[in-house]
GROMACS .gro file of C-alpha atoms in nm:
model
  141
    1UNK     CA    1   0.000   0.000   0.000
    2UNK     CA    2   0.123   0.340  -0.090
    3UNK     CA    3   0.158   0.603   0.175
    4UNK     CA    4   0.033   0.952   0.103
    5UNK     CA    5   0.289   1.199   0.217
    6UNK     CA    6   0.155   1.520   0.358
    7UNK     CA    7   0.333   1.834   0.245
    8UNK     CA    8   0.489   2.031   0.522
    9UNK     CA    9   0.367   2.388   0.553
   10UNK     CA   10   0.642   2.631   0.471
   11UNK     CA   11   0.767   2.846   0.757
   12UNK     CA   12   0.607   3.186   0.724
   13UNK     CA   13   0.797   3.443   0.918
   14UNK     CA   14   0.704   3.807   0.935
   15UNK     CA   15   1.007   4.028   0.968
   16UNK     CA   16   0.981   4.223   1.293
   17UNK     CA   17   1.316   4.398   1.288
   18UNK     CA   18   1.177   4.728   1.158
   19UNK     CA   19   0.877   4.756   1.394
   20UNK     CA   20   1.086   4.928   1.658
   21UNK     CA   21   1.200   5.184   1.402
   22UNK     CA   22   0.845   5.244   1.285
   23UNK     CA   23   0.718   5.286   1.642
   24UNK     CA   24   0.999   5.532   1.716
   25UNK     CA   25   0.924   5.734   1.402
   26UNK     CA   26   0.552   5.745   1.485
   27UNK     CA   27   0.629   5.859   1.837
   28UNK     CA   28   0.864   6.126   1.705
   29UNK     CA   29   0.604   6.242   1.451
   30UNK     CA   30   0.331   6.284   1.711
   31UNK     CA   31   0.567   6.462   1.951
   32UNK     CA   32   0.670   6.710   1.682
   33UNK     CA   33   0.322   6.769   1.540
   34UNK     CA   34   0.146   6.820   1.877
   35UNK     CA   35   0.104   7.179   1.989
   36UNK     CA   36   0.086   7.246   2.361
   37UNK     CA   37  -0.071   7.576   2.460
   38UNK     CA   38   0.053   7.686   2.798
   39UNK     CA   39  -0.179   7.919   2.981
   40UNK     CA   40  -0.004   8.239   3.076
   41UNK     CA   41  -0.037   8.383   3.423
   42UNK     CA   42   0.019   8.753   3.367
   43UNK     CA   43  -0.342   8.871   3.360
   44UNK     CA   44  -0.600   8.956   3.622
   45UNK     CA   45  -0.580   8.757   3.945
   46UNK     CA   46  -0.895   8.561   4.017
   47UNK     CA   47  -0.928   8.684   4.376
   48UNK     CA   48  -0.964   9.039   4.245
   49UNK     CA   49  -1.286   8.960   4.050
   50UNK     CA   50  -1.610   9.097   4.193
   51UNK     CA   51  -1.844   8.849   4.363
   52UNK     CA   52  -2.162   8.716   4.202
   53UNK     CA   53  -2.499   8.783   4.361
   54UNK     CA   54  -2.686   8.501   4.183
   55UNK     CA   55  -2.616   8.162   4.028
   56UNK     CA   56  -2.331   8.147   3.781
   57UNK     CA   57  -2.361   7.982   3.441
   58UNK     CA   58  -2.051   7.819   3.293
   59UNK     CA   59  -1.940   7.934   2.948
   60UNK     CA   60  -1.762   7.703   2.706
   61UNK     CA   61  -1.415   7.834   2.617
   62UNK     CA   62  -1.458   7.706   2.261
   63UNK     CA   63  -1.748   7.944   2.201
   64UNK     CA   64  -1.608   8.253   2.369
   65UNK     CA   65  -1.347   8.522   2.337
   66UNK     CA   66  -1.186   8.640   2.659
   67UNK     CA   67  -1.085   9.003   2.702
   68UNK     CA   68  -0.842   9.074   2.984
   69UNK     CA   69  -0.813   9.435   3.102
   70UNK     CA   70  -0.539   9.500   3.354
   71UNK     CA   71  -0.530   9.767   3.622
   72UNK     CA   72  -0.292   9.978   3.411
   73UNK     CA   73  -0.522   9.957   3.107
   74UNK     CA   74  -0.342   9.686   2.908
   75UNK     CA   75  -0.586   9.492   2.689
   76UNK     CA   76  -0.548   9.128   2.581
   77UNK     CA   77  -0.796   8.945   2.359
   78UNK     CA   78  -0.737   8.568   2.384
   79UNK     CA   79  -0.380   8.632   2.508
   80UNK     CA   80  -0.289   8.872   2.224
   81UNK     CA   81  -0.223   9.238   2.313
   82UNK     CA   82  -0.456   9.492   2.150
   83UNK     CA   83  -0.503   9.867   2.172
   84UNK     CA   84  -0.816  10.079   2.169
   85UNK     CA   85  -0.668  10.339   1.936
   86UNK     CA   86  -0.641  10.122   1.624
   87UNK     CA   87  -0.898   9.884   1.476
   88UNK     CA   88  -0.730   9.567   1.604
   89UNK     CA   89  -1.013   9.498   1.852
   90UNK     CA   90  -1.277   9.536   1.580
   91UNK     CA   91  -1.085   9.316   1.333
   92UNK     CA   92  -1.016   9.046   1.593
   93UNK     CA   93  -1.377   9.029   1.709
   94UNK     CA   94  -1.521   9.027   1.356
   95UNK     CA   95  -1.287   8.741   1.258
   96UNK     CA   96  -1.381   8.549   1.572
   97UNK     CA   97  -1.755   8.610   1.511
   98UNK     CA   98  -1.722   8.474   1.157
   99UNK     CA   99  -1.569   8.153   1.294
  100UNK     CA  100  -1.812   8.116   1.586
  101UNK     CA  101  -2.170   8.236   1.519
  102UNK     CA  102  -2.272   8.201   1.888
  103UNK     CA  103  -1.974   8.400   2.015
  104UNK     CA  104  -1.982   8.523   2.374
  105UNK     CA  105  -1.732   8.786   2.483
  106UNK     CA  106  -1.609   8.739   2.841
  107UNK     CA  107  -1.456   9.031   3.028
  108UNK     CA  108  -1.198   8.967   3.298
  109UNK     CA  109  -1.110   9.293   3.463
  110UNK     CA  110  -0.943   9.398   3.783
  111UNK     CA  111  -1.159   9.575   4.042
  112UNK     CA  112  -0.943   9.884   4.007
  113UNK     CA  113  -0.951   9.898   3.626
  114UNK     CA  114  -1.064  10.244   3.514
  115UNK     CA  115  -1.417  10.237   3.378
  116UNK     CA  116  -1.309  10.455   3.085
  117UNK     CA  117  -1.094  10.170   2.952
  118UNK     CA  118  -1.379   9.919   2.984
  119UNK     CA  119  -1.614  10.167   2.815
  120UNK     CA  120  -1.371  10.220   2.525
  121UNK     CA  121  -1.344   9.844   2.468
  122UNK     CA  122  -1.724   9.811   2.488
  123UNK     CA  123  -1.761  10.081   2.222
  124UNK     CA  124  -1.517   9.892   1.997
  125UNK     CA  125  -1.719   9.574   2.049
  126UNK     CA  126  -2.032   9.765   1.953
  127UNK     CA  127  -1.857   9.882   1.635
  128UNK     CA  128  -1.768   9.519   1.560
  129UNK     CA  129  -2.137   9.423   1.611
  130UNK     CA  130  -2.047   9.189   1.898
  131UNK     CA  131  -2.324   9.230   2.152
  132UNK     CA  132  -2.324   8.912   2.360
  133UNK     CA  133  -2.101   9.029   2.646
  134UNK     CA  134  -2.049   8.863   2.985
  135UNK     CA  135  -1.851   8.994   3.284
  136UNK     CA  136  -1.674   8.717   3.473
  137UNK     CA  137  -1.709   8.715   3.850
  138UNK     CA  138  -1.611   8.495   4.144
  139UNK     CA  139  -1.850   8.241   4.281
  140UNK     CA  140  -1.985   8.329   4.625
  141UNK     CA  141  -1.902   8.049   4.868
   0.00000   0.00000   0.00000
């Protein structure tokens, strides 16, 4: 009687020598392409905000523009310095309003900020047709 010989399956080996290189290159790519935004600490201190008299509603940072007005009158819109004299406030707010239709403008001011500076910025916001304005306050504990 004849024996039927079974063919042996060939050894299939997947080369794994380059997987470490590929993993390293992917790690390097994601490290280089990631942007970390570090929040700066040079604006208005939170303990100098006025206190709220009612409940406070949280505002999403993705749908808002934050205006910082320091005691000396320095103005920052989303961490970029602006001045009242030129049209940089109007241009910045119109560009932001085009990107975000439900834009809310949040004011962070020091208690001792001159009202004239706040008024000038409010007039510029009115010129930019940005009317949804919120003043940030501390939560009453």
